[in-house]
CSV table of C-alpha atoms in Angstrom, one decimal:
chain,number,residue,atom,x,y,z
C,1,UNK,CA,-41.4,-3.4,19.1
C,2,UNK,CA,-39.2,-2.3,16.2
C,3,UNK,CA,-37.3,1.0,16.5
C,4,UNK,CA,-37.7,1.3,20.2
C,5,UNK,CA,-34.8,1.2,22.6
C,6,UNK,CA,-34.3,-1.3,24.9
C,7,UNK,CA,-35.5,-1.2,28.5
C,8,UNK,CA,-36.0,-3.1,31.3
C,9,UNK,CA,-39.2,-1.4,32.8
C,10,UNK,CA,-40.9,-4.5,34.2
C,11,UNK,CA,-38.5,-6.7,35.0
C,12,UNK,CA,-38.4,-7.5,38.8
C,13,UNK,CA,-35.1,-6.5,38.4
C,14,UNK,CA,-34.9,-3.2,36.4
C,15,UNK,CA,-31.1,-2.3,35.9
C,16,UNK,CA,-32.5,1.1,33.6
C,17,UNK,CA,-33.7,2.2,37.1
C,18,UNK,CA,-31.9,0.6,40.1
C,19,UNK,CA,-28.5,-0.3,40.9
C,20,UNK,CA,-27.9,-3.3,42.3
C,21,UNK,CA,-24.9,-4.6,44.7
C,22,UNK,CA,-24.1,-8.6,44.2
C,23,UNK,CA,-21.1,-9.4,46.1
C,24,UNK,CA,-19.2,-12.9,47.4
C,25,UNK,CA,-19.4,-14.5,50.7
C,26,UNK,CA,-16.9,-14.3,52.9
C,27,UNK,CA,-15.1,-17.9,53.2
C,28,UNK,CA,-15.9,-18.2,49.1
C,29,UNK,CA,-13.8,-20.0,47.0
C,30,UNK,CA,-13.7,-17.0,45.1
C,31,UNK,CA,-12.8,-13.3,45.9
C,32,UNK,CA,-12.5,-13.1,49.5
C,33,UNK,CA,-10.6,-14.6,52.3
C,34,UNK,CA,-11.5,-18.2,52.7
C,35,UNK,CA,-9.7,-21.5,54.2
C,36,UNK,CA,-7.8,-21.7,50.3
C,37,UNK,CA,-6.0,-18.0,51.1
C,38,UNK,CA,-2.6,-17.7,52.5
C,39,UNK,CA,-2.8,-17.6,56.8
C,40,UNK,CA,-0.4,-14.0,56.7
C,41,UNK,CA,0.9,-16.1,60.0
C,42,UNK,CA,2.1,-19.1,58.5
C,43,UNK,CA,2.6,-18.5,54.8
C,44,UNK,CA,0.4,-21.6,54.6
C,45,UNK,CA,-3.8,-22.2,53.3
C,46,UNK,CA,-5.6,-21.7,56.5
C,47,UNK,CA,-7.2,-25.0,55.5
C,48,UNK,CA,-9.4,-26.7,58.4
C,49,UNK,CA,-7.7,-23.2,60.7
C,50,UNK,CA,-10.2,-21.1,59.2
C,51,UNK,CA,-12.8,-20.0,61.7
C,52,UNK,CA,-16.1,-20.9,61.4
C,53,UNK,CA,-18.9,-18.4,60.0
C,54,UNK,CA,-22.5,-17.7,60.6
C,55,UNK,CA,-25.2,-15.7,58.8
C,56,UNK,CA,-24.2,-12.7,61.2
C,57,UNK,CA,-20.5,-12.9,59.6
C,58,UNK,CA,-22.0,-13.0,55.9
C,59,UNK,CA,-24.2,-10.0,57.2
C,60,UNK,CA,-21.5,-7.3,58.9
C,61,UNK,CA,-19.1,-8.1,55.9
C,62,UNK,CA,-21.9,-7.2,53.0
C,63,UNK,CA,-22.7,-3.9,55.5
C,64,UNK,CA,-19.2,-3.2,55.7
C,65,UNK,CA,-19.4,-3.6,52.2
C,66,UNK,CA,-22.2,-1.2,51.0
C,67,UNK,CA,-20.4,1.6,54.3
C,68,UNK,CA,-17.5,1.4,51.7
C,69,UNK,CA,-19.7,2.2,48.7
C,70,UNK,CA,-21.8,5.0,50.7
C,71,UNK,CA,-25.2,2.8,50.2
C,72,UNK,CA,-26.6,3.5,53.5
C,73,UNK,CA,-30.1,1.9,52.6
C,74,UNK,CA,-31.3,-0.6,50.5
C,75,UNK,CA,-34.8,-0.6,48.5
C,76,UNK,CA,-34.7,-4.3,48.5
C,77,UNK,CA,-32.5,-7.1,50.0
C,78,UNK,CA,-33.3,-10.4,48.1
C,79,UNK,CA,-31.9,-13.5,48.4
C,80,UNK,CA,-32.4,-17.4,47.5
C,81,UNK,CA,-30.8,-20.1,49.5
C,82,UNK,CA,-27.7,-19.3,51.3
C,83,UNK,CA,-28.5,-15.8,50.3
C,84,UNK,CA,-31.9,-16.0,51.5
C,85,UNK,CA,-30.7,-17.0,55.0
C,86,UNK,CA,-28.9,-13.9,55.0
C,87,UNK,CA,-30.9,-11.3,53.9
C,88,UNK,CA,-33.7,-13.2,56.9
C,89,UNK,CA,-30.6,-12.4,59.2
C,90,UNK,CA,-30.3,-8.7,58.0
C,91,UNK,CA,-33.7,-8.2,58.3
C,92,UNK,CA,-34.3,-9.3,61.8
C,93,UNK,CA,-30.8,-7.5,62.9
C,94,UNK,CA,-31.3,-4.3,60.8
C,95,UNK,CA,-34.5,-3.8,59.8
C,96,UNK,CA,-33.8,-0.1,59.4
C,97,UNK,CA,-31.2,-0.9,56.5
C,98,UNK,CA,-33.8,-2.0,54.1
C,99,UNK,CA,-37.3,-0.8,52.8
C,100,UNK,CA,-38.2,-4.6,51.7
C,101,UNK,CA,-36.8,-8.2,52.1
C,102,UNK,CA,-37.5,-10.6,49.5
C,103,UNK,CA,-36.3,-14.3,51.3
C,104,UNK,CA,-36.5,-17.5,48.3
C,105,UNK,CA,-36.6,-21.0,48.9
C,106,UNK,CA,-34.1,-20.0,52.8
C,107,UNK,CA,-34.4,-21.7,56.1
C,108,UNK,CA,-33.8,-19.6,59.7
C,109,UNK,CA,-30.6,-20.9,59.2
């Protein structure tokens, strides 16, 4: 309508009322340590050295992530794909972190 403000109410995902935490994976191309980063050993990319990961990895890094923040519960984890794998992980690890998990288009991993 004209002359009203802007809001979100509605939206599945209301930023007027929620805050929400969107973070990279650990072993992205982007942001965090991955195999392009510099092995602190070797002054070298850790390349093919670079240990493997699993959705438990993904999982204790984004808690140790929210710790850091002071989140110590979530409404909602949601996730599609790779991220839906993850918040299926979360939820069967640490149910109590959560009130809800929404898990899009994921497989058990």
């Amino acid at each position: 309508m004209v002359g009203q403000p802007h809001t979100a109410l509605g939206r599945p995902l209301d930023t007027d009322r929620f805050f929400i935490v969107s973070s990279n994976i650990l072993g992205g191309c982007r942001g965090t340590t991955g195999p392009g980063s510099t092995n602190p050993a070797t002054g070298e990319a850790y390349g093919m050295e670079f240990p493997l990961l699993d959705m438990a990895d993904f999982v204790t890094v984004h808690r140790a992530l929210l710790a850091h923040l002071g989140i110590p519960h979530l409404l909602i984890a949601l996730g599609g794909s790779l991220g839906g794998m993850q918040v299926l992980e979360w939820s069967l690890t640490y149910a109590h972190d959560m009130s809800h998990a929404v898990i899009i288009a994921a497989s058990s991993g």
